[in-house]
CSV table of C-alpha atoms in Angstrom, one decimal:
chain,number,residue,atom,x,y,z
A,1,MET,CA,21.6,24.2,-1.2
A,2,THR,CA,19.8,21.3,-0.7
A,3,ARG,CA,16.4,20.6,2.1
A,4,ASN,CA,15.6,16.7,1.8
A,5,LEU,CA,11.2,16.2,2.7
A,6,ARG,CA,11.3,12.7,3.8
A,7,LEU,CA,14.0,10.5,5.1
A,8,SER,CA,14.4,8.7,2.0
A,9,ALA,CA,14.4,11.5,0.0
A,10,VAL,CA,18.6,12.8,-0.2
A,11,GLY,CA,20.3,16.1,-1.5
A,12,VAL,CA,21.6,15.7,-5.2
A,13,SER,CA,23.9,18.6,-6.7
A,14,VAL,CA,23.1,19.7,-10.2
A,15,ALA,CA,26.7,18.6,-11.0
A,16,GLY,CA,25.9,14.8,-9.9
A,17,VAL,CA,23.0,13.7,-12.2
A,18,VAL,CA,23.2,11.3,-13.4
A,19,ALA,CA,19.5,11.1,-15.0
A,20,VAL,CA,17.4,13.3,-17.3
A,21,LEU,CA,17.1,17.5,-16.8
A,22,ALA,CA,14.3,19.4,-18.1
A,23,ALA,CA,14.0,23.0,-17.7
A,24,ALA,CA,11.1,25.0,-19.2
A,25,PRO,CA,11.7,27.3,-21.6
A,26,GLY,CA,14.1,30.0,-20.7
A,27,THR,CA,15.9,28.7,-17.7
A,28,ALA,CA,18.0,25.7,-19.4
A,29,GLY,CA,19.0,24.7,-15.8
A,30,ALA,CA,22.0,26.8,-16.1
A,31,ALA,CA,20.5,30.3,-16.2
A,32,GLY,CA,19.6,30.7,-13.3
A,33,LYS,CA,15.5,31.1,-13.2
A,34,GLY,CA,12.3,29.9,-13.0
A,35,THR,CA,12.7,26.0,-12.1
A,36,ALA,CA,14.0,23.0,-13.3
A,37,LEU,CA,14.0,18.9,-12.5
A,38,SER,CA,16.7,16.2,-12.6
A,39,ALA,CA,16.1,12.5,-11.7
A,40,HIS,CA,18.4,10.0,-10.2
A,41,ASP,CA,17.8,6.3,-11.0
A,42,ASN,CA,19.8,3.9,-7.4
A,43,GLY,CA,19.2,1.1,-8.7
A,44,ASP,CA,17.0,-0.5,-6.0
A,45,CYS,CA,13.7,0.5,-8.3
A,46,THR,CA,14.2,3.9,-6.2
A,47,VAL,CA,14.6,7.6,-7.9
A,48,THR,CA,15.6,10.4,-6.7
A,49,ILE,CA,13.9,13.0,-8.1
A,50,THR,CA,15.5,17.4,-7.3
A,51,LEU,CA,13.7,20.7,-7.8
A,52,THR,CA,15.9,23.4,-8.1
A,53,ASN,CA,14.6,27.3,-7.8
A,54,TYR,CA,15.7,29.6,-8.8
A,55,THR,CA,12.7,32.2,-8.2
A,56,ASN,CA,11.5,33.6,-5.4
A,57,THR,CA,7.8,31.7,-4.9
A,58,THR,CA,7.0,28.0,-3.0
A,59,TYR,CA,4.0,27.2,-5.9
A,60,TYR,CA,5.2,24.8,-8.4
A,61,GLN,CA,4.5,21.4,-7.2
A,62,PRO,CA,5.7,18.7,-9.7
A,63,ASP,CA,4.5,15.2,-10.9
A,64,TRP,CA,4.3,11.5,-11.7
A,65,TRP,CA,2.8,8.5,-13.4
A,66,PHE,CA,3.8,5.5,-15.7
A,67,ASP,CA,5.2,5.6,-19.5
A,68,GLN,CA,1.8,3.5,-20.1
A,69,GLU,CA,-0.1,5.8,-17.9
A,70,GLY,CA,0.7,9.3,-20.1
A,71,PRO,CA,0.5,11.1,-22.6
A,72,PRO,CA,-0.7,14.0,-19.7
A,73,PRO,CA,-4.5,15.2,-20.5
A,74,ALA,CA,-3.8,18.6,-22.3
A,75,ASN,CA,-5.2,21.2,-19.7
A,76,GLY,CA,-7.7,22.7,-20.1
A,77,SER,CA,-9.3,18.9,-21.5
A,78,ASP,CA,-12.7,18.7,-19.6
A,79,PRO,CA,-12.2,17.0,-15.8
A,80,ALA,CA,-15.3,14.4,-16.4
A,81,ASP,CA,-12.6,12.7,-18.8
A,82,PHE,CA,-10.0,11.6,-16.6
A,83,VAL,CA,-8.4,8.5,-16.8
A,84,SER,CA,-6.9,7.3,-13.4
A,85,PRO,CA,-3.9,8.5,-12.0
A,86,TRP,CA,-5.1,12.3,-13.6
A,87,ARG,CA,-7.5,13.4,-11.9
A,88,GLU,CA,-8.6,17.5,-11.0
A,89,VAL,CA,-6.7,19.1,-7.5
A,90,PRO,CA,-8.9,21.7,-6.6
A,91,SER,CA,-6.4,23.3,-4.4
A,92,THR,CA,-4.7,24.2,-7.2
A,93,GLY,CA,-6.9,26.9,-8.5
A,94,THR,CA,-6.9,24.7,-11.9
A,95,ASN,CA,-9.1,22.1,-14.1
A,96,TRP,CA,-5.3,21.5,-14.9
A,97,PRO,CA,-4.8,17.0,-15.0
A,98,PHE,CA,-2.3,16.3,-12.5
A,99,ALA,CA,-1.0,12.8,-11.7
A,100,ARG,CA,0.4,11.2,-8.2
A,101,TRP,CA,2.9,14.1,-6.2
A,102,ILE,CA,5.9,13.3,-5.3
A,103,GLY,CA,6.5,12.4,-1.8
A,104,ASP,CA,5.3,12.9,1.0
A,105,PRO,CA,4.4,15.4,1.5
A,106,PRO,CA,4.5,16.7,-1.5
A,107,LEU,CA,7.6,18.0,-2.6
A,108,HIS,CA,7.5,21.1,-3.9
A,109,SER,CA,10.0,24.9,-4.5
A,110,GLU,CA,11.8,25.9,-2.0
A,111,VAL,CA,12.6,29.7,-0.8
A,112,ALA,CA,15.3,29.5,1.3
A,113,ASP,CA,15.5,32.7,4.2
A,114,GLY,CA,16.0,35.9,3.6
A,115,VAL,CA,14.6,36.0,0.4
A,116,ALA,CA,11.3,38.1,0.1
A,117,LYS,CA,8.5,35.2,-0.9
A,118,TRP,CA,5.9,35.7,-3.9
A,119,PRO,CA,3.0,36.4,-3.0
A,120,GLY,CA,3.4,39.4,-1.2
A,121,SER,CA,6.4,40.4,-2.8
A,122,PRO,CA,7.5,40.8,-6.8
A,123,TYR,CA,7.6,37.8,-8.9
A,124,ASN,CA,11.4,37.2,-9.6
A,125,SER,CA,12.2,34.0,-12.2
A,126,SER,CA,16.1,34.8,-10.6
A,127,ALA,CA,15.7,35.4,-6.9
A,128,GLN,CA,17.2,32.6,-5.7
A,129,PRO,CA,20.6,32.4,-8.7
A,130,ASP,CA,22.1,29.3,-7.4
A,131,GLY,CA,19.0,27.8,-7.1
A,132,TYR,CA,17.7,26.1,-3.8
A,133,GLU,CA,17.8,22.6,-4.1
A,134,SER,CA,15.1,20.2,-2.4
A,135,SER,CA,14.6,16.3,-3.2
A,136,ALA,CA,12.7,13.1,-2.2
A,137,THR,CA,12.7,9.6,-3.7
A,138,ILE,CA,9.8,7.9,-4.4
A,139,ASP,CA,9.9,3.7,-5.4
A,140,PRO,CA,7.2,2.8,-8.5
A,141,ARG,CA,6.1,0.0,-6.4
A,142,GLU,CA,4.5,1.6,-4.1
A,143,ALA,CA,1.8,3.6,-6.6
A,144,GLU,CA,-1.9,4.1,-6.3
A,145,ASN,CA,-4.9,5.2,-8.3
A,146,PRO,CA,-4.3,3.0,-9.9
A,147,ALA,CA,-1.3,0.8,-9.6
A,148,PRO,CA,1.4,0.0,-11.3
A,149,PRO,CA,2.1,-1.4,-14.4
A,150,ALA,CA,4.1,-5.4,-14.8
A,151,VAL,CA,7.5,-4.2,-14.3
A,152,ALA,CA,9.8,-5.3,-17.9
A,153,ASP,CA,11.3,-7.9,-19.1
A,154,ASP,CA,14.7,-6.2,-17.8
A,155,GLY,CA,12.6,-4.9,-14.7
A,156,SER,CA,12.7,-1.8,-14.4
A,157,TYR,CA,9.9,0.7,-15.5
A,158,THR,CA,10.4,4.1,-17.3
A,159,ILE,CA,8.7,7.4,-15.5
A,160,TRP,CA,7.9,10.2,-16.5
A,161,PHE,CA,7.5,13.8,-14.5
A,162,ARG,CA,7.2,17.4,-15.1
A,163,ILE,CA,5.7,21.1,-13.5
A,164,ASN,CA,2.5,21.7,-14.7
A,165,ASN,CA,1.3,24.4,-11.6
A,166,GLY,CA,2.9,27.2,-10.5
A,167,PRO,CA,2.6,31.3,-11.3
A,168,GLN,CA,5.0,31.7,-14.6
A,169,THR,CA,3.7,28.8,-17.1
A,170,ALA,CA,7.9,30.1,-18.6
A,171,ASP,CA,9.4,29.0,-15.2
A,172,ARG,CA,7.5,25.4,-15.2
A,173,VAL,CA,9.3,21.8,-16.5
A,174,PRO,CA,7.8,20.0,-19.3
A,175,PRO,CA,7.3,16.5,-19.0
A,176,ALA,CA,10.5,14.7,-19.2
A,177,SER,CA,11.6,10.7,-18.3
A,178,VAL,CA,13.3,8.0,-16.1
A,179,LYS,CA,13.6,4.5,-16.1
A,180,VAL,CA,13.9,2.8,-12.9
A,181,THR,CA,15.8,0.0,-12.3
A,182,GLY,CA,16.3,-3.3,-10.2
A,183,CYS,CA,13.3,-3.8,-9.4
A,184,GLU,CA,12.7,-7.4,-9.5
A,185,SER,CA,10.1,-8.5,-12.6
A,186,SER,CA,7.4,-10.3,-11.4
A,187,GLY,CA,7.0,-12.6,-15.3
A,188,GLY,CA,4.7,-9.6,-17.2
A,189,SER,CA,6.2,-7.8,-19.3
A,190,SER,CA,5.5,-3.5,-19.7
A,191,ASP,CA,3.9,-1.9,-22.4
A,192,GLY,CA,5.9,1.2,-22.3
A,193,SER,CA,9.6,2.0,-23.9
A,194,SER,CA,12.5,2.0,-21.5
A,195,GLY,CA,13.3,5.7,-22.7
A,196,GLY,CA,12.0,9.0,-23.4
A,197,SER,CA,12.2,12.5,-24.6
A,198,SER,CA,11.8,16.1,-23.2
A,199,GLY,CA,8.7,17.3,-24.3
A,200,SER,CA,8.2,21.4,-24.5
A,201,THR,CA,5.6,23.7,-23.3
A,202,GLY,CA,4.7,27.1,-24.4
A,203,GLY,CA,3.6,30.5,-23.0
A,204,SER,CA,5.9,33.6,-22.6
A,205,LEU,CA,7.6,35.2,-19.2
A,206,ASP,CA,4.3,38.0,-18.9
A,207,PHE,CA,2.1,38.3,-16.0
A,208,GLY,CA,-0.7,37.9,-17.7
A,209,SER,CA,0.3,33.8,-17.4
A,210,LEU,CA,0.1,34.6,-13.7
A,211,ASP,CA,-2.2,31.1,-12.7
A,212,PHE,CA,-2.8,33.2,-8.4
A,213,GLY,CA,-5.2,30.1,-7.9
A,214,SER,CA,-2.4,27.9,-7.5
A,215,ILE,CA,-0.8,29.3,-4.4
A,216,PHE,CA,-2.3,27.0,-2.3
A,217,LYS,CA,-0.3,24.7,-1.3
A,218,PRO,CA,0.9,22.1,-0.3
A,219,PHE,CA,-2.0,20.2,-3.4
A,220,SER,CA,-3.4,17.0,-2.1
């Protein structure tokens, strides 16, 4: 099942993804558990991010940043030390660093009608074994706070994306990158690399890792 969050968003099947598929420990994307993110470079300086939700909660929400802006500060870092785009978002119930949300309204995990949602029902990492897809398309040139860095000589940006919030650590998605092509060069150069590798996050699937403060959404 696929839902688009904005007019520029398009549904992308997991099998048709061209770019990166990243999954948190225990999800593996194909296991029907947790969440997964994929990115499709559209070739016109836009990228479509697809979130596949196997859980029964709507409180996983991805963020993104330019290669030059990373790596993210560690969770638990002093928010006073954050440099834009990194910011504390009180509505997440944490003082962790978040960059830009994806899309407007922000992309987040979704749950099909008829599926008992958490909170209110017990949390279930595999409540939607076929996955519920939602997607949003972003244009890195429109980034704010701060403005985009100079485009690379080959007319591309490298951006990173992840899921760093939501009730279970093991069901989040570690950082992964995608090269966004088709951006006109402004004559400058980028210090970022044109690729990247998936990171990893720790955590185990236990209710001791629940972040109850993250139940407020959409985050802004």
